[in-house]
PDB file of C-alpha atoms in Angstrom:
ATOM      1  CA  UNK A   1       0.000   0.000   0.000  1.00 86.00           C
ATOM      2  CA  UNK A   2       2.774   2.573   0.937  1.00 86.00           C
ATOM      3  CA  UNK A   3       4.455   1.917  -2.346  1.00 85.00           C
ATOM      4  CA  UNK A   4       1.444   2.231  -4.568  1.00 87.00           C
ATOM      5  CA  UNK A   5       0.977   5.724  -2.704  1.00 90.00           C
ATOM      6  CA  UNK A   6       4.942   6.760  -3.449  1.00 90.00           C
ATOM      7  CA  UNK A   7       4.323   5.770  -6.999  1.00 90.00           C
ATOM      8  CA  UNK A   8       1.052   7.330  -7.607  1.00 89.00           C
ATOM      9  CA  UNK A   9       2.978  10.830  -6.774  1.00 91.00           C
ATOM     10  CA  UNK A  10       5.869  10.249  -8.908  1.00 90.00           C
ATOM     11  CA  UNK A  11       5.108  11.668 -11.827  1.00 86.00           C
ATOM     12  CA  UNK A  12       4.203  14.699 -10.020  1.00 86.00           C
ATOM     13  CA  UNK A  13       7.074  14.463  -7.888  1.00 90.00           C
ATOM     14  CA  UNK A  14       9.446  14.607 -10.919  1.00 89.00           C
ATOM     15  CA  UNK A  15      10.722  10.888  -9.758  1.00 93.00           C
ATOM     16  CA  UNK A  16      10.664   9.114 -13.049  1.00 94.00           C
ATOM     17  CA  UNK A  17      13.746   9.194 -15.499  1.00 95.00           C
ATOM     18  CA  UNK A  18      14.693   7.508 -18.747  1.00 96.00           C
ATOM     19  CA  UNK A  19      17.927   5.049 -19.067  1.00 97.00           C
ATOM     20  CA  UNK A  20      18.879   3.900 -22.430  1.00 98.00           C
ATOM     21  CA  UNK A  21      20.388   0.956 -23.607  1.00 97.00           C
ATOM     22  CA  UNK A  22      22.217   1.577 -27.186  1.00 97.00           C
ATOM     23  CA  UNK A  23      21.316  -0.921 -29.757  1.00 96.00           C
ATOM     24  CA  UNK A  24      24.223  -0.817 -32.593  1.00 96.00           C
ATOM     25  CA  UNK A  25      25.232  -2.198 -35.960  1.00 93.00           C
ATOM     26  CA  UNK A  26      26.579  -5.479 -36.373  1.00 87.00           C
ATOM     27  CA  UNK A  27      29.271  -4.131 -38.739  1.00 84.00           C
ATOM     28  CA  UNK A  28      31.348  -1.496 -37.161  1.00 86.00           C
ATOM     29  CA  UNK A  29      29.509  -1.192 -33.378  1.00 87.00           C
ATOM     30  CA  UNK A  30      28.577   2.424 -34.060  1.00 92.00           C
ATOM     31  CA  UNK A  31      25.216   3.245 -32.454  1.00 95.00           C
ATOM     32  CA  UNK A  32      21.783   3.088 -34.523  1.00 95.00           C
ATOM     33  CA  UNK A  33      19.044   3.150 -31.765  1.00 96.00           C
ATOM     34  CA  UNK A  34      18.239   2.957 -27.970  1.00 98.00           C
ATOM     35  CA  UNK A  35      16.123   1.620 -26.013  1.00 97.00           C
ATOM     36  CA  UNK A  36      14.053   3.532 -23.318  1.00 97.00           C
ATOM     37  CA  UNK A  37      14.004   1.669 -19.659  1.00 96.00           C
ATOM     38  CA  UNK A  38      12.168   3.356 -17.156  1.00 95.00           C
ATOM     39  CA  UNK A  39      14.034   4.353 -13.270  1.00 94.00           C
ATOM     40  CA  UNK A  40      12.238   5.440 -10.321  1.00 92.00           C
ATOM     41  CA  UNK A  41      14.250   7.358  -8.295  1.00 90.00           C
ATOM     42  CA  UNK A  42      12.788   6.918  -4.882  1.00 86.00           C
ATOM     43  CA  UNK A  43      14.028   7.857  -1.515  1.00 83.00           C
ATOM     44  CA  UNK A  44      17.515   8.144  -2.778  1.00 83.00           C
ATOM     45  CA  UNK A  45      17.500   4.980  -4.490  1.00 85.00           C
ATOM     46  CA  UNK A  46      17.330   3.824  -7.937  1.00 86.00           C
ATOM     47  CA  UNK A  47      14.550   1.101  -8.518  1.00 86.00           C
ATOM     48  CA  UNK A  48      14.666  -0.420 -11.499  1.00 84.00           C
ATOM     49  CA  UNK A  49      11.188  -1.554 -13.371  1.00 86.00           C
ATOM     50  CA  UNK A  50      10.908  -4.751 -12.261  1.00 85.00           C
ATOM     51  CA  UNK A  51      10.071  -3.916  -8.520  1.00 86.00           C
ATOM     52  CA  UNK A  52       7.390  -1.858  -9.310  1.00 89.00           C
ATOM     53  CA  UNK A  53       6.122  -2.088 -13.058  1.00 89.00           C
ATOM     54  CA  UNK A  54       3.486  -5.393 -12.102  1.00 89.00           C
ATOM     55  CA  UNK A  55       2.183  -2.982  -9.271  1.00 90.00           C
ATOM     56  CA  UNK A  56       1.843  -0.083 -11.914  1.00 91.00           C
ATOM     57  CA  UNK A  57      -0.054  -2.591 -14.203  1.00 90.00           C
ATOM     58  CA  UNK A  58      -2.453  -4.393 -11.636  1.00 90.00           C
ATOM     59  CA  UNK A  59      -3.727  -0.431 -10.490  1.00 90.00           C
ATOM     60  CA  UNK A  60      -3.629   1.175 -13.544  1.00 90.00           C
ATOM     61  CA  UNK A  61      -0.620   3.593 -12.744  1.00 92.00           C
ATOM     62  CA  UNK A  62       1.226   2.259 -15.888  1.00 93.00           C
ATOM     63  CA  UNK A  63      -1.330   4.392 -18.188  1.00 93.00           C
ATOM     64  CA  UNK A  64      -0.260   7.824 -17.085  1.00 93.00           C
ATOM     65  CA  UNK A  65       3.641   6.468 -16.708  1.00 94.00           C
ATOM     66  CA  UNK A  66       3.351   4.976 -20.220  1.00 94.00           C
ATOM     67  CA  UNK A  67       2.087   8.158 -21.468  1.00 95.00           C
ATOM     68  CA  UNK A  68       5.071  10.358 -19.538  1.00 95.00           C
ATOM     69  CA  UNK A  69       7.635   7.917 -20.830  1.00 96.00           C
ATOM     70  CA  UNK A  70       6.642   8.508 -24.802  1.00 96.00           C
ATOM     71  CA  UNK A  71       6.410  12.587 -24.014  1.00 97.00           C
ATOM     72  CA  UNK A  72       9.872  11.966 -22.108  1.00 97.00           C
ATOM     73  CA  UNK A  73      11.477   9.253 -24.930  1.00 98.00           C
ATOM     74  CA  UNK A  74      10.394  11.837 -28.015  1.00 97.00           C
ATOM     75  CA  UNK A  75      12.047  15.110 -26.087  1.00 97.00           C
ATOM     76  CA  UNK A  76      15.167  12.799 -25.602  1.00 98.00           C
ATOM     77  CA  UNK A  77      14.740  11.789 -28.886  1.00 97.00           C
ATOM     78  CA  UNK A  78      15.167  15.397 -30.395  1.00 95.00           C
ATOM     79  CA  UNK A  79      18.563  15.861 -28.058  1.00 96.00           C
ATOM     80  CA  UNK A  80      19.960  13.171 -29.505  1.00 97.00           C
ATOM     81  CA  UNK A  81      19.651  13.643 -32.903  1.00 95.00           C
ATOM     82  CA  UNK A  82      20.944  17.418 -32.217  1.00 95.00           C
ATOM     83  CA  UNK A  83      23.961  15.770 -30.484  1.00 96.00           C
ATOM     84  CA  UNK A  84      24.327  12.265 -32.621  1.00 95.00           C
ATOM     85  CA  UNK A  85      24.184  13.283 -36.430  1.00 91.00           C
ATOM     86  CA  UNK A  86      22.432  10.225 -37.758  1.00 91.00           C
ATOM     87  CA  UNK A  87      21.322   8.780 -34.507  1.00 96.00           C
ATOM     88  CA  UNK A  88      18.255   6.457 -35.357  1.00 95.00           C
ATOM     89  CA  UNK A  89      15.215   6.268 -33.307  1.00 96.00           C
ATOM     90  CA  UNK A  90      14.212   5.730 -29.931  1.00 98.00           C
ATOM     91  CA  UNK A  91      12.087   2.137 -28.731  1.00 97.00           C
ATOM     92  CA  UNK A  92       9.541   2.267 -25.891  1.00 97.00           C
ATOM     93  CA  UNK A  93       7.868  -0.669 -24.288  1.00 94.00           C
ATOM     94  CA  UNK A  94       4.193  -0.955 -24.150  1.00 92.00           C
ATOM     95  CA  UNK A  95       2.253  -3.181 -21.914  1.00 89.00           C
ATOM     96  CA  UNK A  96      -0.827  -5.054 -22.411  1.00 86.00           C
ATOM     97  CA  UNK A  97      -2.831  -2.866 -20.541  1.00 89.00           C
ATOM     98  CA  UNK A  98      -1.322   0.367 -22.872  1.00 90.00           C
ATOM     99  CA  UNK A  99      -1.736  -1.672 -25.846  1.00 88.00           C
ATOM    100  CA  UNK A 100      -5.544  -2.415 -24.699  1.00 86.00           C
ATOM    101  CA  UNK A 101      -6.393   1.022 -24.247  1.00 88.00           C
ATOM    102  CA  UNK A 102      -8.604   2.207 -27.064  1.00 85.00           C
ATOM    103  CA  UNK A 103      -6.805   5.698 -26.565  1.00 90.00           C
ATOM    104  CA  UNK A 104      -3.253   4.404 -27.358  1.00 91.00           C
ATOM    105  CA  UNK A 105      -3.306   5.467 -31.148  1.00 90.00           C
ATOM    106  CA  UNK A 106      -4.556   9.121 -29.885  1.00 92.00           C
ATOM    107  CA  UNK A 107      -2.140   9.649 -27.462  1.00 94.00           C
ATOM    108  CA  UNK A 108       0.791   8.317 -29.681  1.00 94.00           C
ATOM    109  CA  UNK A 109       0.479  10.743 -32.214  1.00 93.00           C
ATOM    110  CA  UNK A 110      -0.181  13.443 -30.369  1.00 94.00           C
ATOM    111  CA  UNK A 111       2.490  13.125 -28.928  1.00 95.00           C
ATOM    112  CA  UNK A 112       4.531  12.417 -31.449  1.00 95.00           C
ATOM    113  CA  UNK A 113       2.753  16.003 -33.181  1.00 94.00           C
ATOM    114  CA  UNK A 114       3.638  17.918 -30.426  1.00 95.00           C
ATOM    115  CA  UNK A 115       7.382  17.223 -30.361  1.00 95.00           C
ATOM    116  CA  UNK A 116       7.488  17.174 -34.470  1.00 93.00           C
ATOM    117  CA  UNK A 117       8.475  13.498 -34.887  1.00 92.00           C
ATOM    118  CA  UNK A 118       8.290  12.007 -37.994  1.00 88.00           C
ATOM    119  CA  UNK A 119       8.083   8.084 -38.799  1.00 83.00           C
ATOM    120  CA  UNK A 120      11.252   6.562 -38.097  1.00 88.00           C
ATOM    121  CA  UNK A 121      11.420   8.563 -34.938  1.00 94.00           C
ATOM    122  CA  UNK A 122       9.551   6.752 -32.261  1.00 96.00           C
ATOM    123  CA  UNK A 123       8.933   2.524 -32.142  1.00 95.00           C
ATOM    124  CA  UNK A 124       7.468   0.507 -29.768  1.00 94.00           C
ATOM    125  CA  UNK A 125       8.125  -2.611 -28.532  1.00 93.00           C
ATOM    126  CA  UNK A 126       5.747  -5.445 -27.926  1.00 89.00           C
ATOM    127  CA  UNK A 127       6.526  -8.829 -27.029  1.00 85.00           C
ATOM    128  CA  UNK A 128       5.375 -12.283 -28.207  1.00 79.00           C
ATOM    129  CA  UNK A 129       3.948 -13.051 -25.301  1.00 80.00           C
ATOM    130  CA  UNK A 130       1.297 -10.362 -25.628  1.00 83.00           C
ATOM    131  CA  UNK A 131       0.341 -11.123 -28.872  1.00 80.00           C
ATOM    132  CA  UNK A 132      -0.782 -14.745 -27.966  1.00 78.00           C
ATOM    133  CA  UNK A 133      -1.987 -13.696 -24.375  1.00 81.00           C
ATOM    134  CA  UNK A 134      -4.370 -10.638 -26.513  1.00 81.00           C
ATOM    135  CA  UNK A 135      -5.197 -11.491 -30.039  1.00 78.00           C
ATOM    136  CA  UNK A 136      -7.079  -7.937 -29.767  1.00 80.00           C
ATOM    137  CA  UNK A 137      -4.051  -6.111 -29.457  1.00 80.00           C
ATOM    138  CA  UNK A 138      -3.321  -6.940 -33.399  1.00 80.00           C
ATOM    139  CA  UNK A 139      -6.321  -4.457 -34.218  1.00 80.00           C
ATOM    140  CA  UNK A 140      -4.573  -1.844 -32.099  1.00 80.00           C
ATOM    141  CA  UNK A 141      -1.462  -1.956 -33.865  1.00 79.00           C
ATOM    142  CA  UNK A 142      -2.809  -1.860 -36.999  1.00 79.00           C
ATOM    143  CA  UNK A 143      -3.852   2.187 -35.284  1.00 81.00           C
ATOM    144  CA  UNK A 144      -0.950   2.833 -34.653  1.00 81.00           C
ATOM    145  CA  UNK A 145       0.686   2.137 -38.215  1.00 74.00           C
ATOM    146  CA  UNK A 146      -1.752   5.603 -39.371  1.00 78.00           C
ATOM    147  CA  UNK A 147       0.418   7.855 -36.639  1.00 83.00           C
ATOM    148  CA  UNK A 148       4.006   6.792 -38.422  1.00 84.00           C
ATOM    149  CA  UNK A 149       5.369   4.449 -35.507  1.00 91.00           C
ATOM    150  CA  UNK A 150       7.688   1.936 -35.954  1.00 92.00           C
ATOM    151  CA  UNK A 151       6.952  -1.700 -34.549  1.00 90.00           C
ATOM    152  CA  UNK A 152       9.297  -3.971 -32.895  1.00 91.00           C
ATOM    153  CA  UNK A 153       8.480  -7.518 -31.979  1.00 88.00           C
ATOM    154  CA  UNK A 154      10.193  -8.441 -28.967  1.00 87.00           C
ATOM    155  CA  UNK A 155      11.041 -11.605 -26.914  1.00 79.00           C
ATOM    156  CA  UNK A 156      10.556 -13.984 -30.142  1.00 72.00           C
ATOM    157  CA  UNK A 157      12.333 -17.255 -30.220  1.00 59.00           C
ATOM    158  CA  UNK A 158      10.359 -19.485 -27.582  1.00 56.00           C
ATOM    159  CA  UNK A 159       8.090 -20.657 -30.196  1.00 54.00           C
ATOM    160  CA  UNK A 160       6.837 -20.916 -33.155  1.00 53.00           C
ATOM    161  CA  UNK A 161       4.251 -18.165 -32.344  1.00 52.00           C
ATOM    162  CA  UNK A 162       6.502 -15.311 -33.447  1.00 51.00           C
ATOM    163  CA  UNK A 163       6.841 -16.706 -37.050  1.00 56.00           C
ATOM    164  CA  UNK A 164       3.486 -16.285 -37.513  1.00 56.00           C
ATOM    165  CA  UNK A 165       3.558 -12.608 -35.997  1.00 62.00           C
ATOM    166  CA  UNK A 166       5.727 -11.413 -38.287  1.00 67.00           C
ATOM    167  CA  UNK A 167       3.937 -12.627 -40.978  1.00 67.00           C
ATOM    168  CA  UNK A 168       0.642 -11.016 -40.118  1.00 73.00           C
ATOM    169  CA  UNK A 169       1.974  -7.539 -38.670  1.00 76.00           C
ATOM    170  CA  UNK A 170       3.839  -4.769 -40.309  1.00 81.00           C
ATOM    171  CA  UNK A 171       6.930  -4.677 -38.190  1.00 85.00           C
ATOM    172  CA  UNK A 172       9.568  -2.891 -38.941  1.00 90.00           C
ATOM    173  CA  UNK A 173      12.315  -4.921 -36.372  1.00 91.00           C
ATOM    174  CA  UNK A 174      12.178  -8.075 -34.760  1.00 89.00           C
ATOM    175  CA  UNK A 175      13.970  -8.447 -31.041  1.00 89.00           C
ATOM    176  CA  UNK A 176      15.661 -12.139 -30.648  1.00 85.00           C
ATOM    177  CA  UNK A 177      15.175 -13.173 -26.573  1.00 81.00           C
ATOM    178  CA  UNK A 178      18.654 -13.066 -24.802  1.00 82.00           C
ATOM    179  CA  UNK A 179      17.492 -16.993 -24.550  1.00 77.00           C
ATOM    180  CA  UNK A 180      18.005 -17.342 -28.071  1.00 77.00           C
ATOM    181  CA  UNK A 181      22.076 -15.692 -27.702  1.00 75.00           C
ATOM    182  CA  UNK A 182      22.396 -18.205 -24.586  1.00 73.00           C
ATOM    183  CA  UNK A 183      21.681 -21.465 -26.711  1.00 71.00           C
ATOM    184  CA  UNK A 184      23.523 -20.281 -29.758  1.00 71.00           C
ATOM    185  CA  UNK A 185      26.976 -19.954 -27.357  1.00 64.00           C
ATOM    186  CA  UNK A 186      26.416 -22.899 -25.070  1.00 63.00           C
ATOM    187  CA  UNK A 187      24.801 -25.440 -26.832  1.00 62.00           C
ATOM    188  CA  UNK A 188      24.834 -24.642 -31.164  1.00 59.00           C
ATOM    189  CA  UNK A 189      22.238 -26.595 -32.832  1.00 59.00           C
ATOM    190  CA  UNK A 190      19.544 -26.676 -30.082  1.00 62.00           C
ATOM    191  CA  UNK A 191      15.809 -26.576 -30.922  1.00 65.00           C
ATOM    192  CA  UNK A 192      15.904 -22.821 -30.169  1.00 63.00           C
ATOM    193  CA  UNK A 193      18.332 -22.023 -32.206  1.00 67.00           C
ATOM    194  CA  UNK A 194      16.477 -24.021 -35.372  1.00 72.00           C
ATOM    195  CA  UNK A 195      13.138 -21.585 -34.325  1.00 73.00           C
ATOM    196  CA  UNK A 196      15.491 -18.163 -34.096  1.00 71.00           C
ATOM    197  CA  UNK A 197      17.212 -19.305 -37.617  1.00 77.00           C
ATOM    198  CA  UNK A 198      13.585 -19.742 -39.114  1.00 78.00           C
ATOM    199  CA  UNK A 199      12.395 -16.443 -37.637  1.00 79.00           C
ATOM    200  CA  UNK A 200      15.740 -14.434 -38.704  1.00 83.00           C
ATOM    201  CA  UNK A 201      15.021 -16.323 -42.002  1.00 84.00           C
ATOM    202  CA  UNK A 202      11.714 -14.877 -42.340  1.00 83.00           C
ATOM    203  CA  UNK A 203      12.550 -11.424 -40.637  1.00 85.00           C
ATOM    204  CA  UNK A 204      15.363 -11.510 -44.109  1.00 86.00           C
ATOM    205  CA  UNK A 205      12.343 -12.435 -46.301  1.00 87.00           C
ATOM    206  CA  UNK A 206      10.304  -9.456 -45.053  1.00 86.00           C
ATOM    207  CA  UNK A 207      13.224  -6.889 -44.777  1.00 89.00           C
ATOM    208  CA  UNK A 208      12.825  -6.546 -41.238  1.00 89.00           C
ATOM    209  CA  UNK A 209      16.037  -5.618 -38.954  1.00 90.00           C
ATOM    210  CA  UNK A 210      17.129  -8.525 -36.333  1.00 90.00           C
ATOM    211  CA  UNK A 211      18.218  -6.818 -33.203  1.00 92.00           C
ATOM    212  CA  UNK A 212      19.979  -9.583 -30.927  1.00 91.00           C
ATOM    213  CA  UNK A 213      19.578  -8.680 -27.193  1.00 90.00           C
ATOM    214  CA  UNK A 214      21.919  -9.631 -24.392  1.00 90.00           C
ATOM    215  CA  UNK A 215      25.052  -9.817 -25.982  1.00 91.00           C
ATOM    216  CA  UNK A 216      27.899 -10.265 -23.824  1.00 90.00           C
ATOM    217  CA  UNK A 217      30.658 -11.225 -25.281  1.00 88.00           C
ATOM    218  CA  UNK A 218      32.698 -10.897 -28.314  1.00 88.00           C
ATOM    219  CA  UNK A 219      31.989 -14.602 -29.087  1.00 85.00           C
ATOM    220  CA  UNK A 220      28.371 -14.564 -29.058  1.00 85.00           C
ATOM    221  CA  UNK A 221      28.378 -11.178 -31.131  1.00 88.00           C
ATOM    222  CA  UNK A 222      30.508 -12.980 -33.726  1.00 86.00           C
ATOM    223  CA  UNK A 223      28.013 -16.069 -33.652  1.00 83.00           C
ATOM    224  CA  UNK A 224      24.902 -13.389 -34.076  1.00 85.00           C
ATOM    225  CA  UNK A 225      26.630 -11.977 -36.952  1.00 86.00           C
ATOM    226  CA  UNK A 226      26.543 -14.991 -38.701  1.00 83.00           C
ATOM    227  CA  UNK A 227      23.390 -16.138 -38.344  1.00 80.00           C
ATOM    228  CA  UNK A 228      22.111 -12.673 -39.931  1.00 83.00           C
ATOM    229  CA  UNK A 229      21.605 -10.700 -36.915  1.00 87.00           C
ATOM    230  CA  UNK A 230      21.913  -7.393 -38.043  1.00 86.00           C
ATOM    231  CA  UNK A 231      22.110  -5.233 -34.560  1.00 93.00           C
ATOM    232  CA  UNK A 232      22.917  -6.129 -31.310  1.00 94.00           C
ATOM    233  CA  UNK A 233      22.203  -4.667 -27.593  1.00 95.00           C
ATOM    234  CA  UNK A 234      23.874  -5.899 -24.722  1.00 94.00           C
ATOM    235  CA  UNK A 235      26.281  -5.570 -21.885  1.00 93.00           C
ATOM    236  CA  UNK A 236      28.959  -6.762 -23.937  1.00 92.00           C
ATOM    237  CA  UNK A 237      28.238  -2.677 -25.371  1.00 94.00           C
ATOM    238  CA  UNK A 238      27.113  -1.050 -22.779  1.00 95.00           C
ATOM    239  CA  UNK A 239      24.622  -0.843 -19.759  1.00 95.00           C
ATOM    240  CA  UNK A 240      21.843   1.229 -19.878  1.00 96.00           C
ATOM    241  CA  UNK A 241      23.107   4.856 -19.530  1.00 97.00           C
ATOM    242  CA  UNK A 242      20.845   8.254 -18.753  1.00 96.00           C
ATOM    243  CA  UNK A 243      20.954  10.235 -21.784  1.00 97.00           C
ATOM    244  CA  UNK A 244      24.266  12.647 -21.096  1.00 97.00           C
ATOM    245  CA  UNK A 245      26.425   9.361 -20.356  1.00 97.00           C
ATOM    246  CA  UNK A 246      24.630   7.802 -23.690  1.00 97.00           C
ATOM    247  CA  UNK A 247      26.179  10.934 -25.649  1.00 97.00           C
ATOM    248  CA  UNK A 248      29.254  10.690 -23.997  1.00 96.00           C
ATOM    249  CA  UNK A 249      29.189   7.039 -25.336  1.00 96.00           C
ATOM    250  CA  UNK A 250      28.215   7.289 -28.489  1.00 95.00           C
ATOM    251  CA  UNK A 251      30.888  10.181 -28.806  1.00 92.00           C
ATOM    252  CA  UNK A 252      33.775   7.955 -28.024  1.00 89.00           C
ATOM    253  CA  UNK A 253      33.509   5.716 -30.669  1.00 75.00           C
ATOM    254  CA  UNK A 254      33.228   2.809 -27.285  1.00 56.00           C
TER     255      UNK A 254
END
């Protein structure tokens, strides 16, 4: 009870903040994207989304965060362009409870109107998971493809579910779980790796960008490569970074 109080006044409280996770080409490591991951800075601590995002969802509180983090991600998103010549877009999560709200299109592109953001700006990330879990959300994403926002399907390669949601959705980059990166390094020819290989295959097929995520090593970035992979976000890069450190970053050539 005291933390759902705390949360619902931090908005107002100016507690929320952005961390972003650089997603970069497979070639040459130089920075394409980021990802947006929310921080609650609470009591002089840093919580991190998974100790409080379920709590946001079961009372609702993740509608008004979701709708401060794309006003937040698309004013970031102008900095960084300024800063990074180049510099791609910017990804957002959405839950299932954003992605069943009848108002999500609306509030998308207005935001996306009020800080001038064109397509190729702003995507959003949804996983598999919600997909199966909500066959309703596939009407709402078909909204949001008339306010020029990128999709990304996210968490694919448990089964062969996301094969099938690429081929029915218009997305414009496919997420590989870190799962997938674990089975190609420890154990090569596992039954996950056959179902990532047919969705990378397909992802090819469509011209849809593979981004591999928890890449950790130099090793399993050179196995990613080869599969087709063709950008990669992971600790192996960087951790997520607020957005001065993220300049800094991309700046340095790391």
């Amino acid at each position: 009870v005291e933390l759902e109080s705390a949360l619902r006044k931090a908005i107002s409280n100016n507690e929320l903040e952005l961390h972003y996770q650089p997603q970069v080409d497979t070639g040459d490591g130089s920075i394409i994207c980021a990802e947006a991951l929310l921080r609650w800075e609470h009591d002089g601590e840093l919580i991190g989304p998974a100790d409080f995002l379920t709590l946001a969802e079961d009372t609702g509180l993740i509608l008004p965060m979701g709708t401060w983090v794309l006003d937040q991600a698309c004013q970031d998103l102008r900095e960084l362009r300024s800063a990074l010549p180049g510099f791609g877009w910017v990804s957002v999560n959405l839950s299932s409870r954003q992605i069943l709200d009848e108002r999500l299109p609306l509030v998308i592109g207005s935001t996306l109107r009020n800080h001038g953001i064109e397509r190729g700006g702003l995507a959003v990330e949804i996983t598999d998971k919600t997909l199966r879990d909500h066959p309703d959300a596939e009407a709402v994403l078909g909204q949001l493809a008339g306010v020029k926002v990128m999709l990304s399907l996210t968490d694919v390669a448990h089964d062969q579910s996301g094969l099938h949601g690429l081929d029915r959705l218009d997305v414009d980059t496919v997420k590989l779980d870190q799962a997938f990166t674990q089975a190609l390094d420890l154990d090569p020819g596992a039954e996950l790796e056959s179902l990532a290989l047919g969705i990378i295959h397909l992802a090819q097929e469509l011209d849809v960008g593979v981004i591999a995520e928890g890449v950790e090593t130099a090793v399993e970035a050179e196995l990613l490569e080869g599969v087709g992979c063709t950008m990669f976000q992971g600790f192996h890069y960087s951790e997520p970074l607020d957005l001065a450190s993220l300049i800094l970053w991309a700046r340095s050539g790391a």
